Amino acid sequence: MSASPVAENAAPAVQPVHFSRPAPALAQAAPRWPRERIAALFALPFADLLHQAQTVHRAHHDPNRVQRSTLLSIKTGGCPEDCGYCPQSARHHTGTEAESMLSLDQVIEAAKAAKAAGATRFCMGAAWRGPKQRDLDPVLGMVREVKALGLEACCTLGMLKGGQAEQLKAAGLDYYNHNLDTAPEAYGGIVSTRDYQDRLDTLARVKDAGLHVCCGGIVGMGESRAERVGLISQLANMDPPPESVPINFLVQVEGTPLHARLHGEAAIDWSEFVRTIAVARITMPESFVRLSAGRQDMDEATQALCFLAGANSMFYGEKLLTTGNPEVERDQRLFDKLGISPM
Ligand code: SAM
Ligand code: DTB
Ligand code: SF4
């Protein structure tokens, strides 16, 4: 296209604006962890990556201590959302039936048992899109009782509306878990009933209410390495990064769309899972990196490598929300072999 001479000679319609100091709203800050840097970490030889991760880990944490969190599903099944990995969606036929909310006494009993077994954090999960006020009221009572037992309290209740995070904070909640699950570009293939921005909005509410953010994702859903890079990049570039970062290895449950897609075959090798933990540790040095779902089918050697790669938290107790987790005796034997003590 040729410009007319008039346009060429005319003074520009918009005069350049001179700022006496940089205009923050216009300046695009470079991300702390651009994808290329994260991809370069993933591409390192395994020994070099683990050495780097262990070095960062030792600079920020005691390498021989691991924090233990116990999960309880306070409201199981019948969820209206369509998350392709989840056994609790009412749209999938997994055999997980919809149940009503647990009573306060049931929750207190489970929290006492978790504490007696050595957990320091108790995480209550609900199969909701998000809590209605009538759902939130009893949860606030549960949070107060869990705190009264001397445990850290965490909730994962779905998307939060304005004011709800503040109510949880006032009840004494320490952490709110809400995962990004995967990279933005892979997200649409996994969940259609909420979008990535909805998740970011809830995370902003959690942070603004002064709660600690627990946010991670799932690997082994058929994503590419570039998409794993994208997930870690989202997490590591949050300001600040989440205090707690659960890395879940997909538990493939029959009846879920992801089980149908992957036929029960692990979509990534153990070494790629360990790499993901190591890269999370290097890019989020101060966070708790949690070796989360997927331990039941993971051999001890792989779990040991995850701890070496910088995982310093795990889910503890024989059940996650609806699926299994190693028995506490088995975990104790593993800790003994590795000389790990609980935090
Ligand atoms: N309903 C709430 C929500 O989705 O926000 C809270 C509970 S939901 C079960 C919490 C997280 O568990 C999900 O975001 C997902 O990351 C993880 N999760 C669910 N099913 C899983 C599976 N089969 N394997 C691994 N992680 C899973
Ligand atoms: C997280 O990242 N993993 C946990 C917790 N946060 C809520 C849930 C794992 C669920 C695994 C499938 C199930 O047991 O239902
Ligand atoms: Fe519902 Fe949460 Fe499961 Fe999604 S992950 S189906 S929101 S319980």
XYZ file of N, CA, C and O in Angstrom, residues 94-223:
520
model
N -18.032 -42.889 36.695
C -16.849 -43.482 37.322
C -17.204 -44.331 38.535
O -16.318 -44.915 39.147
N -18.468 -44.350 38.896
C -18.849 -45.097 40.104
C -18.761 -44.246 41.363
O -19.136 -44.705 42.439
N -18.268 -43.015 41.253
C -18.254 -42.117 42.419
C -19.628 -41.464 42.517
O -20.012 -40.696 41.637
N -20.349 -41.803 43.568
C -21.709 -41.276 43.730
C -21.695 -39.922 44.436
O -20.798 -39.651 45.238
N -22.732 -39.129 44.161
C -22.854 -37.847 44.866
C -23.262 -38.103 46.309
O -24.189 -38.883 46.578
N -22.561 -37.476 47.224
C -22.880 -37.623 48.656
C -23.169 -36.240 49.229
O -22.799 -35.228 48.645
N -23.792 -36.223 50.421
C -24.006 -34.916 51.053
C -22.756 -34.531 51.844
O -21.850 -35.351 52.036
N -22.757 -33.290 52.314
C -21.567 -32.792 53.010
C -21.375 -33.531 54.328
O -22.353 -33.889 54.997
N -20.117 -33.763 54.685
C -19.829 -34.408 55.965
C -20.273 -33.496 57.105
O -20.329 -32.274 56.955
N -20.544 -34.105 58.248
C -20.903 -33.301 59.424
C -19.634 -32.747 60.052
O -18.524 -33.252 59.813
N -19.824 -31.758 60.903
C -18.684 -31.156 61.611
C -17.958 -32.232 62.431
O -16.723 -32.292 62.443
N -18.721 -33.104 63.067
C -18.093 -34.148 63.896
C -17.241 -35.102 63.050
O -16.165 -35.515 63.479
N -17.733 -35.451 61.877
C -16.951 -36.351 61.008
C -15.624 -35.693 60.615
O -14.587 -36.342 60.555
N -15.684 -34.402 60.348
C -14.467 -33.681 59.937
C -13.492 -33.612 61.120
O -12.289 -33.868 60.957
N -14.015 -33.303 62.303
C -13.134 -33.206 63.486
C -12.458 -34.552 63.741
O -11.248 -34.623 63.993
N -13.229 -35.621 63.617
C -12.670 -36.968 63.842
C -11.538 -37.256 62.850
O -10.465 -37.744 63.237
N -11.767 -36.931 61.581
C -10.737 -37.181 60.559
C -9.509 -36.304 60.798
O -8.365 -36.751 60.617
N -9.733 -35.067 61.222
C -8.594 -34.167 61.461
C -7.773 -34.650 62.655
O -6.540 -34.618 62.626
N -8.453 -35.139 63.698
C -7.737 -35.672 64.859
C -6.889 -36.871 64.453
O -5.732 -37.005 64.872
N -7.467 -37.751 63.618
C -6.730 -38.937 63.170
C -5.517 -38.532 62.331
O -4.429 -39.104 62.466
N -5.686 -37.512 61.489
C -4.577 -37.046 60.643
C -3.457 -36.502 61.516
O -2.274 -36.781 61.290
N -3.846 -35.756 62.552
C -2.843 -35.180 63.451
C -2.112 -36.302 64.210
O -0.874 -36.290 64.307
N -2.873 -37.270 64.672
C -2.268 -38.384 65.420
C -1.293 -39.158 64.531
O -0.275 -39.664 65.009
N -1.585 -39.230 63.220
C -0.694 -39.954 62.304
C 0.522 -39.113 61.912
O 1.451 -39.625 61.286
N 0.514 -37.828 62.272
C 1.704 -37.001 62.028
C 1.560 -35.922 60.966
O 2.539 -35.254 60.634
N 0.347 -35.740 60.421
C 0.171 -34.657 59.432
C 0.206 -33.307 60.147
O -0.175 -33.215 61.322
N 0.675 -32.281 59.457
C 0.667 -30.938 60.049
C -0.337 -30.029 59.337
O -0.628 -28.936 59.805
N -0.810 -30.482 58.169
C -1.806 -29.677 57.452
C -2.968 -30.568 57.062
O -2.774 -31.716 56.656
N -4.181 -29.991 57.146
C -5.396 -30.742 56.839
C -6.123 -29.992 55.734
O -6.445 -28.808 55.884
N -6.342 -30.680 54.619
C -6.908 -30.019 53.435
C -8.289 -30.576 53.124
O -8.441 -31.778 52.900
N -9.273 -29.709 53.137
C -10.663 -30.130 52.915
C -11.103 -29.770 51.492
O -11.026 -28.604 51.091
N -11.537 -30.791 50.747
C -11.913 -30.584 49.348
C -13.394 -30.817 49.128
O -13.992 -31.700 49.757
N -13.981 -30.033 48.234
C -15.403 -30.203 47.918
C -15.603 -30.220 46.409
O -15.003 -29.427 45.689
N -16.482 -31.110 45.969
C -16.753 -31.251 44.531
C -17.806 -30.231 44.108
O -18.956 -30.583 43.800
N -17.406 -28.990 44.140
C -18.272 -27.885 43.737
C -17.627 -27.105 42.607
O -16.394 -27.022 42.517
N -18.498 -26.451 41.824
C -17.978 -25.432 40.890
C -17.417 -24.281 41.729
O -16.396 -23.700 41.428
N -18.136 -23.986 42.790
C -17.729 -22.980 43.760
C -18.758 -23.027 44.871
O -19.873 -23.519 44.656
N -18.438 -22.535 46.066
C -19.392 -22.628 47.168
C -20.481 -21.550 47.116
O -20.196 -20.383 46.834
N -21.715 -21.961 47.413
C -22.777 -20.977 47.664
C -22.621 -20.563 49.120
O -21.969 -21.271 49.895
N -23.241 -19.463 49.532
C -23.070 -19.011 50.917
C -23.534 -20.085 51.902
O -22.896 -20.325 52.923
N -24.616 -20.791 51.548
C -25.098 -21.826 52.486
C -24.130 -23.016 52.571
O -24.169 -23.784 53.523
N -23.274 -23.180 51.548
C -22.236 -24.218 51.607
C -21.053 -23.729 52.432
O -20.430 -24.491 53.170
N -20.756 -22.445 52.271
C -19.549 -21.898 52.905
C -19.698 -21.840 54.427
O -18.733 -22.104 55.152
N -20.901 -21.523 54.912
C -21.089 -21.360 56.371
C -20.590 -22.569 57.169
O -19.788 -22.406 58.082
N -21.031 -23.803 56.822
C -20.507 -24.943 57.600
C -19.002 -25.153 57.424
O -18.335 -25.595 58.358
N -18.468 -24.803 56.259
C -17.022 -24.975 56.043
C -16.243 -24.047 56.979
O -15.196 -24.427 57.516
N -16.784 -22.858 57.228
C -16.093 -21.922 58.134
C -15.964 -22.545 59.530
O -14.913 -22.442 60.175
N -17.011 -23.232 59.961
C -16.977 -23.925 61.258
C -15.919 -25.032 61.244
O -15.202 -25.236 62.237
N -15.806 -25.740 60.137
C -14.800 -26.822 60.023
C -13.395 -26.239 60.120
O -12.527 -26.788 60.790
N -13.189 -25.120 59.431
C -11.861 -24.478 59.458
C -11.514 -24.108 60.898
O -10.404 -24.387 61.372
N -12.470 -23.517 61.622
C -12.194 -23.109 63.015
C -11.797 -24.307 63.863
O -10.849 -24.243 64.646
N -12.496 -25.423 63.685
C -12.203 -26.617 64.508
C -10.855 -27.228 64.146
O -10.123 -27.683 65.016
N -10.526 -27.246 62.866
C -9.227 -27.799 62.442
C -8.103 -26.952 63.027
O -7.106 -27.465 63.548
N -8.287 -25.646 62.993
C -7.276 -24.739 63.565
C -7.164 -24.942 65.082
O -6.063 -24.895 65.638
N -8.295 -25.176 65.724
C -8.282 -25.362 67.184
C -7.496 -26.616 67.569
O -7.000 -26.725 68.687
N -7.362 -27.563 66.625
C -6.568 -28.767 66.904
C -5.069 -28.512 66.726
O -4.248 -29.401 66.948
N -4.724 -27.322 66.257
C -3.311 -27.000 66.072
C -2.776 -27.418 64.711
O -1.564 -27.511 64.512
N -3.681 -27.690 63.770
C -3.256 -28.044 62.405
C -3.330 -26.815 61.509
O -4.142 -25.918 61.753
N -2.505 -26.800 60.461
C -2.715 -25.792 59.414
C -3.952 -26.235 58.631
O -4.176 -27.442 58.448
N -4.729 -25.266 58.183
C -5.954 -25.600 57.450
C -5.860 -25.126 56.007
O -5.384 -24.024 55.726
N -6.311 -26.012 55.106
C -6.347 -25.689 53.671
C -7.719 -26.097 53.147
O -8.300 -27.069 53.629
N -8.252 -25.338 52.215
C -9.512 -25.714 51.564
C -9.333 -25.668 50.064
O -8.566 -24.858 49.537
N -10.088 -26.520 49.371
C -10.181 -26.440 47.915
C -11.647 -26.668 47.572
O -12.168 -27.773 47.662
N -12.324 -25.556 47.271
C -13.786 -25.570 47.161
C -14.250 -25.108 45.787
O -15.442 -24.922 45.578
N -13.307 -24.890 44.867
C -13.659 -24.389 43.543
C -13.498 -22.884 43.460
O -12.761 -22.278 44.241
N -14.228 -22.272 42.519
C -14.077 -20.833 42.264
C -14.709 -20.024 43.393
O -15.798 -20.364 43.867
N -14.033 -18.960 43.793
C -14.556 -18.112 44.874
C -15.102 -16.812 44.315
O -14.523 -16.228 43.392
N -16.199 -16.366 44.895
C -16.765 -15.056 44.543
C -16.232 -14.016 45.527
O -15.686 -14.382 46.581
N -16.437 -12.743 45.182
C -15.963 -11.652 46.042
C -16.421 -11.838 47.487
O -17.584 -12.176 47.736
N -15.514 -11.656 48.433
C -15.860 -11.728 49.853
C -15.692 -13.113 50.469
O -15.569 -13.248 51.683
N -15.716 -14.163 49.642
C -15.653 -15.521 50.214
C -14.262 -15.839 50.768
O -14.131 -16.463 51.824
N -13.221 -15.406 50.049
C -11.860 -15.663 50.542
C -11.656 -14.938 51.874
O -11.021 -15.471 52.791
N -12.244 -13.746 52.002
C -12.111 -12.973 53.253
C -12.783 -13.723 54.407
O -12.273 -13.733 55.523
N -13.938 -14.341 54.125
C -14.611 -15.095 55.195
C -13.764 -16.283 55.634
O -13.680 -16.595 56.822
N -13.147 -16.952 54.669
C -12.287 -18.096 55.004
C -11.078 -17.637 55.819
O -10.681 -18.274 56.792
N -10.523 -16.516 55.419
C -9.372 -15.962 56.153
C -9.779 -15.634 57.594
O -9.063 -15.973 58.544
N -10.937 -15.002 57.750
C -11.379 -14.622 59.094
C -11.620 -15.853 59.967
O -11.452 -15.806 61.189
N -11.990 -16.980 59.339
C -12.209 -18.216 60.110
C -10.885 -18.862 60.509
O -10.876 -19.822 61.281
N -9.782 -18.379 59.923
C -8.470 -18.910 60.316
C -7.788 -19.750 59.247
O -6.731 -20.337 59.497
N -8.395 -19.823 58.051
C -7.783 -20.646 56.989
C -6.371 -20.152 56.667
O -6.124 -18.943 56.613
N -5.452 -21.109 56.447
C -4.073 -20.750 56.086
C -3.874 -20.746 54.572
O -3.301 -19.811 54.019
N -4.293 -21.834 53.895
C -4.036 -22.000 52.458
C -5.340 -22.237 51.708
O -6.244 -22.895 52.228
N -5.395 -21.741 50.481
C -6.489 -22.122 49.586
C -5.868 -22.766 48.354
O -4.992 -22.175 47.717
N -6.313 -23.977 48.033
C -5.791 -24.678 46.845
C -6.708 -24.450 45.642
O -7.916 -24.684 45.708
N -6.119 -23.990 44.576
C -6.848 -23.841 43.320
C -5.805 -24.007 42.224
O -4.902 -23.180 42.098
N -5.912 -25.062 41.448
C -4.845 -25.379 40.486
C -5.091 -24.763 39.117
O -6.238 -24.608 38.694
N -3.997 -24.466 38.426
C -4.111 -24.041 37.028
C -4.220 -25.257 36.121
O -4.593 -25.151 34.957
N -3.852 -26.398 36.659
C -3.961 -27.711 36.003
C -2.974 -27.924 34.859
O -2.281 -28.920 34.818
N -2.937 -27.006 33.874
C -2.055 -27.224 32.727
C -1.735 -25.870 32.085
O -2.096 -24.827 32.623
N -1.057 -25.902 30.945
C -0.734 -24.648 30.247
C -2.005 -24.046 29.647
O -2.942 -24.788 29.316
N -2.039 -22.721 29.477
C -3.262 -22.103 28.915
C -3.664 -22.729 27.581
O -4.858 -22.945 27.333
N -2.696 -23.049 26.731
C -3.030 -23.551 25.387
C -3.533 -25.000 25.418
O -4.125 -25.463 24.449
N -3.290 -25.718 26.504
C -3.744 -27.110 26.590
C -5.068 -27.207 27.348
O -5.744 -28.240 27.321
N -5.427 -26.124 28.014
C -6.531 -26.143 28.975
C -7.875 -26.519 28.333
O -8.629 -27.325 28.881
N -8.152 -25.966 27.153
C -9.449 -26.182 26.491
C -9.703 -27.649 26.156
O -10.855 -28.059 26.015
N -8.654 -28.421 26.030
C -8.823 -29.846 25.733
C -9.128 -30.671 26.975
O -9.352 -31.885 26.885
N -9.132 -30.021 28.139
C -9.296 -30.756 29.401
C -10.585 -30.344 30.138
O -11.275 -31.175 30.716
N -10.889 -29.053 30.108
C -12.047 -28.521 30.855
C -12.776 -27.528 29.959
O -12.125 -26.693 29.318
N -14.116 -27.596 29.914
C -14.818 -26.584 29.108
C -15.738 -25.709 29.949
O -16.214 -24.683 29.481
N -16.010 -26.097 31.193
C -17.036 -25.386 31.969
C -16.509 -24.182 32.744
O -17.276 -23.501 33.430
N -15.216 -23.973 32.740
C -14.630 -22.753 33.317
C -13.370 -22.478 32.529
O -12.773 -23.406 31.973
N -12.974 -21.240 32.435
C -11.768 -21.004 31.649
C -10.582 -20.589 32.521
O -10.712 -20.424 33.728
N -9.470 -20.465 31.858
C -8.206 -20.186 32.576
C -8.318 -18.901 33.370
O -7.851 -18.807 34.496
N -8.971 -17.897 32.751
C -9.084 -16.599 33.424
C -9.911 -16.726 34.712
O -9.600 -16.066 35.703
N -10.937 -17.588 34.700
C -11.716 -17.822 35.935
C -10.781 -18.279 37.045
O -10.911 -17.871 38.203
N -9.861 -19.161 36.690
C -8.932 -19.686 37.708
C -8.023 -18.571 38.215
O -7.789 -18.452 39.419
N -7.520 -17.771 37.283
C -6.633 -16.675 37.696
C -7.397 -15.684 38.581
O -6.842 -15.150 39.549
N -8.679 -15.462 38.280
C -9.480 -14.531 39.088
C -9.622 -15.052 40.520
O -9.497 -14.287 41.482
N -9.896 -16.342 40.664
C -10.010 -16.907 42.020
C -8.675 -16.799 42.742
O -8.623 -16.428 43.928
N -7.589 -17.081 42.043
C -6.265 -16.992 42.685
C -5.980 -15.560 43.151
O -5.418 -15.354 44.231
N -6.416 -14.583 42.377
C -6.209 -13.177 42.774
C -7.014 -12.878 44.037
O -6.545 -12.179 44.944
N -8.240 -13.410 44.120
C -9.067 -13.173 45.322
C -8.414 -13.795 46.551
O -8.436 -13.211 47.632
N -7.860 -14.987 46.361
C -7.206 -15.689 47.478
C -6.022 -14.867 47.977
O -5.863 -14.627 49.185
N -5.221 -14.408 47.042
C -4.034 -13.624 47.417
C -4.454 -12.307 48.084
O -3.907 -11.924 49.128
N -5.441 -11.636 47.504
C -5.851 -10.333 48.045
C -6.434 -10.451 49.452
O -6.388 -9.491 50.224
N -6.980 -11.611 49.776
C -7.543 -11.807 51.122
C -6.456 -12.139 52.136
O -6.742 -12.307 53.318
N -5.221 -12.276 51.657
C -4.116 -12.548 52.584
C -3.956 -14.029 52.895
O -3.244 -14.395 53.841
N -4.605 -14.888 52.103
C -4.421 -16.333 52.284
C -3.177 -16.781 51.538
O -2.799 -16.173 50.528
N -2.548 -17.859 52.003
C -1.448 -18.442 51.231
C -2.039 -19.157 50.022
O -3.058 -19.847 50.139
N -1.371 -19.014 48.896
C -1.852 -19.633 47.661
C -1.210 -21.009 47.479
O 0.012 -21.147 47.561
N -2.057 -22.004 47.267
C -1.585 -23.348 46.923
C -2.062 -23.587 45.496
O -3.269 -23.667 45.248
N -1.141 -23.646 44.555
C -1.542 -23.731 43.146
C -0.515 -24.521 42.349
O 0.673 -24.211 42.391
N -0.998 -25.527 41.660
C -0.103 -26.340 40.835
C -0.853 -26.901 39.656
O -1.717 -26.225 39.078
N -0.538 -28.125 39.298
C -1.185 -28.699 38.128
C -1.026 -30.204 38.072
O -0.577 -30.833 39.034
N -1.424 -30.730 36.927
C -1.390 -32.183 36.711
C -0.517 -32.447 35.485
O -0.653 -31.751 34.477
N 0.357 -33.416 35.565
C 1.102 -33.836 34.378
C 0.729 -35.281 34.052
O 0.165 -35.991 34.883
N 1.021 -35.670 32.808
C 0.646 -37.012 32.377
C -0.767 -37.055 31.817
O -1.423 -38.092 31.834
N -1.247 -35.894 31.317
C -2.606 -35.862 30.738
C -2.537 -35.927 29.206
O -3.528 -35.652 28.531
N -1.350 -36.229 28.671
C -1.192 -36.256 27.224
C -0.630 -34.957 26.692
O -0.528 -34.746 25.480
N -0.218 -34.070 27.613
C 0.347 -32.778 27.195
C 1.770 -32.973 26.658
O 2.435 -33.967 26.969
